[in-house]
Amino acid sequence: MHLLCDLPYLAAKKLFHFIDYNTRFSLRTCSKRTQMWIDTLPIHIYALEISTDPFFIKFSDVHDGVFAHSDMGNLIYSVLRESFLSLFNEIDETTIENAVDKLKIILGNKNIRIKKFAVSLDNVKPEKVHFDQVLILPQVVQSNLVWFSQMPETRLSLESFWNIPVVRFDNAVFDFHEMNRLIQHYFRNDTFEYFVIIGVSDNWFPDDSRLFADEKNNRAIIVEGPKFAIKIIHRLEKRAIVLERIPLKL
Amino acid sequence: MSVEPEVPIVQVEEVRENPVLYKIISSDNHVFTISEHAVKLSKTLWDLITNLGLTAENALDNPIPVENVNGKNMETIVQFCERHKYDEEEPEYTNYIREFVLPEWDRQLLSIDNEELFQLILATNYLDIQKLMDYCCRVIGDMAKDKTPEELRIIYGIPTDAEDDALERSASDSPGPSG
């Protein structure tokens, strides 16, 4: 009998609801058997935040609803850090491609589940970022929320995040027609909850749009789908476009 | 098969309040009485009761044999279920790390050695009692808090690679069923 390694799979999975990431990695170093055992169990990461300036990668778990951040000093963290730094510091295209591939392989670990994914790419040259490959990973697509700050819009396609219920972009620009395309997909997919982009121009809506002033005096338009409607709101003071899911009118 | 109990039938106070009672026989023929509310915490037992069509009238005349759980574990399980039978339903299941206060009563109940805890988890898994599984795993998880790999090895009795290899070798060297 081995209290850990011989546990039924469901019990072992549950056990990791009560073991933080650092302990998990300590256990991993105990023996080859514990390493194999740990590697077969999923890693549920509540939130993964990646920032370039200041640089950090934070994994978060939840304790009583409060985020508990852990800057992990373990193998995965080190490899991620190395990959991520080289992703943005190296100028050689091949090196960047390799770094993205490496990051993709790590995040592509089928055992990793991420609920919230936040990326802040301050002070990064747009031409050096190839982030789509990471965004289309199942682990990211399964996230409930992604938040991009300073994401160079030229490097992102709408397809990268249109399965994700809650999306926020700071300083990214999509025009009205792209947004319509996104909305059509939201109607088909039915996972949509909320979308916001910040940093749009004052005349973001085309001139011929049938706008109305909502209860907060924002310019808005409602697009109806088969199961629900989406209200597109232009919050001028925040230079933001917000998409909200609303019920269909009976 | 003798169904005479070697340990006292569990008759905690809460059981007497409930008119619908069921009898369970453990693998070593100990008999336990459990109330309807309590037995519902075990998905396996409740499914069995439903499928067998047991009712308030015939429940005590039809004891349910549970061959995978011994009397010691069943006693703990019945105590646990009676204690928690009126608890509010757990919030929606989440895969992320959770924190809750393990009640002192339950901590005492689960203050048992690793081997016993392991056997209790197997029984809990078989009987599909989510709350008890949560508590057992929480106890195991608490053992690991802020511990180094070496400390973890001692706490959980994790064999070294050499010990694992030796065990594997001796297993492969031992004669098979044909001798």
Coordinates of C-alpha atoms in Angstrom, one line a residue:
Chain A
M1 CA 0.0 0.0 0.0
H2 CA 1.2 3.5 -0.9
L3 CA -0.9 6.2 0.7
L4 CA -0.4 8.5 -2.3
C5 CA 0.5 6.5 -5.4
D6 CA -2.0 3.7 -4.9
L7 CA -5.0 6.1 -4.3
P8 CA -7.9 5.6 -6.6
Y9 CA -7.6 8.1 -9.5
L10 CA -10.6 10.1 -8.4
A11 CA -9.3 10.4 -4.9
A12 CA -5.9 11.4 -6.1
K13 CA -7.5 14.1 -8.3
K14 CA -9.4 15.4 -5.4
L15 CA -6.4 15.3 -3.2
F16 CA -4.8 18.0 -5.4
H17 CA -7.6 20.4 -4.5
F18 CA -5.9 20.6 -1.2
I19 CA -2.2 20.6 -2.2
D20 CA -0.7 23.8 -3.4
Y21 CA 1.6 23.9 -6.5
N22 CA 4.8 24.1 -4.5
T23 CA 4.0 21.0 -2.5
R24 CA 3.0 19.3 -5.7
F25 CA 6.4 19.9 -7.2
S26 CA 8.1 18.9 -3.9
L27 CA 6.3 15.6 -4.1
R28 CA 7.4 15.3 -7.7
T29 CA 11.0 15.2 -6.6
C30 CA 10.5 12.5 -4.0
S31 CA 10.9 9.6 -6.4
K32 CA 10.5 8.4 -10.0
R33 CA 7.2 6.8 -8.9
T34 CA 5.8 10.0 -7.4
Q35 CA 7.0 11.9 -10.4
M36 CA 5.1 9.6 -12.7
W37 CA 2.1 9.7 -10.5
I38 CA 2.1 13.5 -10.3
D39 CA 2.5 13.8 -14.1
T40 CA -0.6 11.8 -14.8
L41 CA -2.8 14.1 -12.7
P42 CA -4.3 17.4 -14.1
I43 CA -2.9 20.7 -13.0
H44 CA -5.8 23.1 -12.4
I45 CA -4.5 26.6 -12.6
Y46 CA -7.1 29.2 -11.5
A47 CA -5.3 32.1 -13.1
L48 CA -2.1 32.4 -15.1
E49 CA -0.8 35.9 -15.5
I50 CA 2.1 36.7 -17.8
S51 CA 3.6 40.2 -17.9
T52 CA 6.6 41.6 -19.7
D53 CA 7.1 44.9 -17.9
P54 CA 7.7 44.2 -15.1
F55 CA 8.4 40.7 -16.0
F56 CA 6.5 38.0 -14.0
I57 CA 4.6 34.8 -14.5
K58 CA 2.1 34.1 -11.7
F59 CA 0.1 31.0 -11.1
S60 CA -2.8 31.5 -8.8
D61 CA -5.0 29.2 -6.8
V62 CA -8.0 30.0 -4.8
H63 CA -8.3 30.1 -1.0
D64 CA -11.7 31.0 0.2
G65 CA -12.3 33.0 -3.0
V66 CA -9.1 35.1 -2.5
F67 CA -6.3 34.8 -5.0
A68 CA -3.1 33.4 -3.5
H69 CA -0.3 34.1 -5.9
S70 CA 2.7 31.9 -6.1
D71 CA 5.8 32.8 -8.0
M72 CA 6.9 29.3 -8.5
G73 CA 10.6 28.5 -8.2
N74 CA 10.2 25.1 -9.8
L75 CA 11.1 23.5 -13.0
I76 CA 8.1 24.5 -15.1
Y77 CA 8.3 28.1 -13.9
S78 CA 12.0 28.3 -14.8
V79 CA 11.4 26.8 -18.2
L80 CA 8.5 29.1 -18.8
R81 CA 10.5 32.1 -17.7
E82 CA 13.4 31.2 -19.9
S83 CA 11.1 30.7 -22.9
F84 CA 9.2 33.8 -22.3
L85 CA 12.2 36.0 -21.9
S86 CA 13.8 34.7 -25.0
L87 CA 10.5 35.1 -26.8
F88 CA 10.7 38.9 -26.4
N89 CA 14.4 39.6 -26.0
E90 CA 15.9 37.7 -28.8
I91 CA 15.8 39.3 -32.2
D92 CA 16.6 36.3 -34.3
E93 CA 13.4 35.0 -35.9
T94 CA 14.3 31.3 -35.5
T95 CA 15.0 31.8 -31.8
I96 CA 11.6 33.4 -31.4
E97 CA 9.9 30.7 -33.2
N98 CA 11.7 28.1 -31.1
A99 CA 10.8 29.9 -28.0
V100 CA 7.1 30.1 -28.9
D101 CA 7.1 26.5 -29.8
K102 CA 8.7 25.7 -26.4
L103 CA 6.1 27.8 -24.6
K104 CA 3.4 26.1 -26.6
I105 CA 4.7 22.7 -25.7
I106 CA 4.7 23.6 -22.0
L107 CA 1.3 25.2 -21.9
G108 CA 0.1 22.5 -24.3
N109 CA 0.6 19.9 -21.6
K110 CA -2.7 18.1 -21.7
N111 CA -2.8 18.0 -17.9
I112 CA -2.9 21.8 -17.6
R113 CA -6.2 23.5 -17.1
I114 CA -6.3 27.3 -16.9
K115 CA -9.5 29.2 -15.9
K116 CA -8.3 32.8 -16.2
F117 CA -5.5 33.8 -18.5
A118 CA -4.0 37.3 -18.4
V119 CA -1.3 38.6 -20.7
S120 CA 0.3 42.0 -20.5
L121 CA 2.7 42.8 -23.3
D122 CA 4.0 46.3 -22.4
N123 CA 7.1 47.5 -24.2
V124 CA 7.2 44.7 -26.6
K125 CA 7.8 45.1 -30.3
P126 CA 4.7 43.8 -32.1
E127 CA 6.7 42.1 -34.8
K128 CA 8.4 39.9 -32.2
V129 CA 5.2 38.5 -30.8
H130 CA 3.7 35.4 -32.3
F131 CA 1.1 34.7 -29.7
D132 CA -1.7 33.2 -31.8
Q133 CA -0.1 29.8 -31.5
V134 CA -0.4 30.0 -27.7
L135 CA -3.9 31.4 -27.8
I136 CA -5.3 28.5 -29.8
L137 CA -4.1 25.9 -27.4
P138 CA -6.9 23.8 -25.9
Q139 CA -5.8 24.9 -22.4
V140 CA -6.3 28.6 -23.3
V141 CA -9.4 28.0 -25.4
Q142 CA -10.9 26.3 -22.4
S143 CA -10.3 29.3 -20.2
N144 CA -13.3 31.2 -18.9
L145 CA -11.5 34.6 -19.2
V146 CA -8.6 36.1 -21.0
W147 CA -7.3 39.6 -20.5
F148 CA -4.8 41.1 -22.9
S149 CA -3.0 44.3 -22.1
Q150 CA -0.9 46.0 -24.8
M151 CA -1.5 43.2 -27.2
P152 CA -0.5 44.1 -30.7
E153 CA -3.7 43.7 -32.6
T154 CA -1.9 42.8 -35.8
R155 CA -0.7 39.6 -34.3
L156 CA -4.1 38.4 -33.1
S157 CA -7.0 37.1 -35.0
L158 CA -10.6 37.0 -33.8
E159 CA -10.6 33.2 -34.1
S160 CA -8.0 33.1 -31.3
F161 CA -10.4 33.9 -28.6
W162 CA -14.0 33.6 -29.9
N163 CA -14.7 30.5 -27.8
I164 CA -13.7 32.2 -24.5
P165 CA -16.7 33.6 -22.5
V166 CA -15.1 36.7 -21.1
V167 CA -12.5 38.7 -23.0
R168 CA -10.9 42.0 -22.3
F169 CA -8.4 43.9 -24.5
D170 CA -6.6 47.0 -23.4
N171 CA -5.3 49.0 -26.3
A172 CA -6.4 46.7 -29.1
V173 CA -8.4 47.8 -32.1
F174 CA -11.0 45.8 -33.9
D175 CA -13.4 47.6 -36.3
F176 CA -17.2 47.4 -36.4
H177 CA -17.2 44.8 -39.2
E178 CA -14.7 42.5 -37.4
M179 CA -16.9 42.8 -34.3
N180 CA -19.9 41.7 -36.3
R181 CA -18.1 38.7 -37.5
L182 CA -17.2 37.9 -33.9
I183 CA -20.8 38.4 -32.8
Q184 CA -22.1 35.9 -35.4
H185 CA -19.7 33.3 -34.0
Y186 CA -20.8 34.1 -30.5
F187 CA -24.4 33.4 -31.6
R188 CA -23.4 30.1 -33.0
N189 CA -21.2 29.0 -30.2
D190 CA -23.4 30.2 -27.2
T191 CA -20.5 30.5 -24.7
F192 CA -20.3 34.3 -24.8
E193 CA -20.7 36.3 -21.7
Y194 CA -18.8 39.6 -21.9
F195 CA -16.3 41.3 -24.2
V196 CA -14.6 44.7 -23.9
I197 CA -12.0 46.5 -25.9
I198 CA -10.5 49.7 -24.7
G199 CA -8.9 52.4 -26.8
V200 CA -11.3 52.7 -29.7
S201 CA -12.0 56.0 -31.6
D202 CA -15.0 58.2 -30.9
N203 CA -16.5 57.4 -34.3
W204 CA -16.1 53.7 -34.0
F205 CA -19.7 53.0 -35.2
P206 CA -20.3 53.4 -38.9
D207 CA -22.3 56.5 -39.8
D208 CA -25.3 54.5 -41.0
S209 CA -25.7 52.5 -37.7
R210 CA -29.1 52.6 -36.1
L211 CA -27.9 53.8 -32.7
F212 CA -29.9 54.7 -29.6
A213 CA -28.9 56.2 -26.3
D214 CA -29.2 53.7 -23.5
E215 CA -30.1 54.4 -19.8
K216 CA -26.6 55.7 -19.1
N217 CA -26.7 57.8 -22.2
N218 CA -24.1 55.7 -24.0
R219 CA -24.5 55.1 -27.7
A220 CA -25.6 51.5 -28.2
I221 CA -27.0 49.0 -30.7
I222 CA -28.6 45.6 -30.1
V223 CA -28.0 42.6 -32.3
E224 CA -30.4 39.7 -31.9
G225 CA -29.4 36.1 -32.3
P226 CA -31.4 32.9 -32.1
K227 CA -31.0 32.4 -28.4
F228 CA -29.9 35.7 -27.0
A229 CA -29.0 39.2 -28.0
I230 CA -25.8 41.2 -27.7
K231 CA -25.9 44.9 -26.8
I232 CA -22.9 46.8 -28.2
I233 CA -22.2 49.8 -26.1
H234 CA -19.8 52.6 -26.8
R235 CA -18.6 54.1 -23.6
L236 CA -17.1 57.3 -24.8
E237 CA -15.5 58.4 -21.5
K238 CA -13.5 55.2 -21.4
R239 CA -13.0 54.9 -25.1
A240 CA -14.4 51.4 -24.8
I241 CA -16.6 49.1 -26.7
V242 CA -18.5 46.7 -24.5
L243 CA -20.5 43.7 -25.7
E244 CA -23.0 42.4 -23.2
R245 CA -25.2 39.3 -23.4
I246 CA -28.9 40.2 -22.9
P247 CA -32.0 38.1 -23.2
L248 CA -34.1 38.3 -26.3
K249 CA -37.3 40.5 -26.1
L250 CA -40.3 38.3 -25.8
Chain B
M1 CA -24.2 -16.4 6.8
S2 CA -24.2 -15.2 10.4
V3 CA -25.2 -11.6 10.8
E4 CA -24.6 -11.4 14.5
P5 CA -22.8 -8.1 15.2
E6 CA -19.4 -8.4 16.9
V7 CA -19.4 -4.6 17.5
P8 CA -22.4 -2.7 18.8
I9 CA -25.0 -1.7 16.3
V10 CA -24.5 2.0 15.7
Q11 CA -27.4 3.8 17.3
V12 CA -26.4 7.4 17.6
E13 CA -29.1 9.7 18.7
E14 CA -29.9 11.1 15.3
V15 CA -30.8 7.7 14.0
R16 CA -33.7 7.3 16.5
E17 CA -35.2 10.5 15.3
N18 CA -35.7 9.2 11.8
P19 CA -38.4 6.6 11.3
V20 CA -36.9 5.1 8.1
L21 CA -33.8 3.0 8.9
Y22 CA -31.7 0.7 6.8
K23 CA -29.4 -2.2 7.8
I24 CA -26.0 -2.6 6.3
I25 CA -23.7 -5.6 6.7
S26 CA -20.0 -5.1 6.4
S27 CA -17.6 -7.6 4.8
D28 CA -16.8 -9.1 8.2
N29 CA -20.5 -9.5 9.1
H30 CA -20.9 -6.5 11.4
V31 CA -24.4 -5.0 11.2
F32 CA -25.0 -1.3 11.1
T33 CA -28.2 0.7 11.2
I34 CA -28.3 4.0 9.3
S35 CA -31.0 6.5 8.8
E36 CA -32.4 7.4 5.4
H37 CA -31.0 11.0 5.4
A38 CA -27.6 9.6 6.3
V39 CA -27.5 6.8 3.8
K40 CA -28.3 9.3 1.0
L41 CA -24.8 10.8 1.4
S42 CA -23.5 7.5 -0.2
K43 CA -24.5 7.5 -3.8
T44 CA -23.6 3.8 -4.1
L45 CA -25.8 2.8 -1.2
W46 CA -28.7 5.1 -2.1
D47 CA -28.7 3.8 -5.7
L48 CA -28.7 0.2 -4.3
I49 CA -31.6 1.0 -2.0
T50 CA -33.5 2.6 -4.8
N51 CA -32.8 -0.3 -7.2
L52 CA -33.8 -2.9 -4.7
G53 CA -37.0 -1.1 -4.0
L54 CA -36.5 -0.9 -0.3
T55 CA -39.2 1.0 1.6
A56 CA -39.8 2.2 5.1
E57 CA -41.8 -1.0 5.7
N58 CA -39.3 -3.6 4.4
A59 CA -36.0 -1.8 4.9
L60 CA -35.0 -3.4 8.2
D61 CA -35.9 -6.9 7.0
N62 CA -33.6 -6.6 4.1
P63 CA -30.0 -5.9 5.2
I64 CA -27.7 -4.6 2.5
P65 CA -24.4 -6.6 2.2
V66 CA -21.4 -4.4 1.4
E67 CA -18.6 -6.8 0.7
N68 CA -15.9 -4.3 0.0
V69 CA -16.0 -2.4 3.3
N70 CA -15.1 -3.9 6.7
G71 CA -16.8 -3.2 10.0
K72 CA -14.2 -0.7 11.2
N73 CA -14.5 1.5 8.2
M74 CA -18.2 1.1 8.0
E75 CA -18.5 2.3 11.6
T76 CA -16.6 5.4 10.8
I77 CA -18.6 6.0 7.7
V78 CA -22.0 5.5 9.4
Q79 CA -20.9 8.0 12.2
F80 CA -19.8 10.5 9.6
C81 CA -23.0 10.2 7.6
E82 CA -25.2 10.5 10.6
R83 CA -23.2 13.6 11.7
H84 CA -23.6 15.3 8.4
K85 CA -26.9 14.1 7.2
Y86 CA -28.6 17.5 7.6
D87 CA -25.7 19.6 6.2
E88 CA -26.5 22.0 3.5
E89 CA -25.6 20.9 0.0
E90 CA -22.1 21.6 -1.1
P91 CA -21.5 24.5 -3.5
E92 CA -20.9 23.6 -7.2
Y93 CA -18.0 21.3 -7.8
T94 CA -14.8 23.0 -8.7
N95 CA -11.5 21.7 -9.8
Y96 CA -9.5 24.5 -8.2
I97 CA -7.8 24.5 -4.9
R98 CA -10.3 24.9 -2.1
E99 CA -10.0 26.1 1.5
F100 CA -12.4 25.3 4.2
V101 CA -12.3 24.8 7.9
L102 CA -12.3 21.1 8.7
P103 CA -14.6 20.7 11.8
E104 CA -12.8 19.5 14.9
W105 CA -15.2 16.5 15.3
D106 CA -14.2 15.3 11.8
R107 CA -10.5 15.9 12.4
Q108 CA -10.8 13.7 15.5
L109 CA -12.7 11.1 13.5
L110 CA -10.0 11.0 10.9
S111 CA -7.0 11.0 13.3
I112 CA -6.0 7.6 12.3
D113 CA -2.8 6.1 10.9
N114 CA -1.9 6.2 7.2
E115 CA -2.9 2.6 6.5
E116 CA -6.3 3.1 8.1
L117 CA -6.8 6.3 6.3
F118 CA -5.9 4.7 3.0
Q119 CA -8.4 1.9 3.6
L120 CA -11.1 4.4 4.6
I121 CA -10.5 6.3 1.3
L122 CA -10.9 3.1 -0.6
A123 CA -14.2 2.4 1.2
T124 CA -15.3 6.0 0.7
N125 CA -14.5 5.8 -2.9
Y126 CA -16.5 2.6 -3.3
L127 CA -19.5 4.0 -1.5
D128 CA -19.1 7.3 -3.3
I129 CA -19.4 9.7 -0.4
Q130 CA -18.2 13.1 -1.7
K131 CA -18.0 14.9 1.5
L132 CA -16.1 12.3 3.4
M133 CA -13.7 12.0 0.4
D134 CA -13.2 15.8 0.6
Y135 CA -12.4 15.5 4.3
C136 CA -10.0 12.5 3.9
C137 CA -8.2 14.2 1.1
R138 CA -8.0 17.4 3.1
V139 CA -6.4 15.5 6.0
I140 CA -3.8 14.0 3.6
G141 CA -3.2 17.3 2.0
D142 CA -2.7 19.1 5.4
M143 CA 0.1 16.6 6.2
A144 CA 2.1 18.0 3.3
K145 CA 1.8 21.7 4.0
D146 CA 5.2 23.5 3.9
K147 CA 7.1 20.3 4.0
T148 CA 10.4 19.6 2.2
P149 CA 10.6 16.5 -0.2
E150 CA 12.6 14.6 2.5
E151 CA 9.9 15.4 5.1
L152 CA 7.2 14.3 2.6
R153 CA 9.0 11.1 2.0
I154 CA 8.8 10.3 5.7
I155 CA 5.2 11.5 6.3
Y156 CA 3.8 9.5 3.4
G157 CA 6.2 6.6 3.6
I158 CA 7.4 7.2 0.0
P159 CA 10.0 4.6 -0.9
T160 CA 13.2 5.8 -2.6
D161 CA 13.9 4.9 -6.2
A162 CA 16.3 2.1 -5.0
E163 CA 13.6 0.7 -2.7
D164 CA 11.0 0.8 -5.5
D165 CA 13.5 -0.9 -7.9
A166 CA 14.2 -3.6 -5.3
L167 CA 10.5 -4.2 -4.8
E168 CA 9.9 -4.5 -8.5
R169 CA 12.8 -6.9 -8.8
S170 CA 11.6 -9.1 -6.0
A171 CA 8.1 -9.1 -7.5
S172 CA 9.4 -10.2 -10.9
D173 CA 11.7 -12.9 -9.3
S174 CA 8.9 -14.4 -7.2
P175 CA 7.3 -17.5 -8.8
G176 CA 4.0 -17.0 -10.6
P177 CA 0.8 -18.9 -9.9
S178 CA 2.1 -22.0 -11.7
G179 CA 5.0 -22.2 -9.3

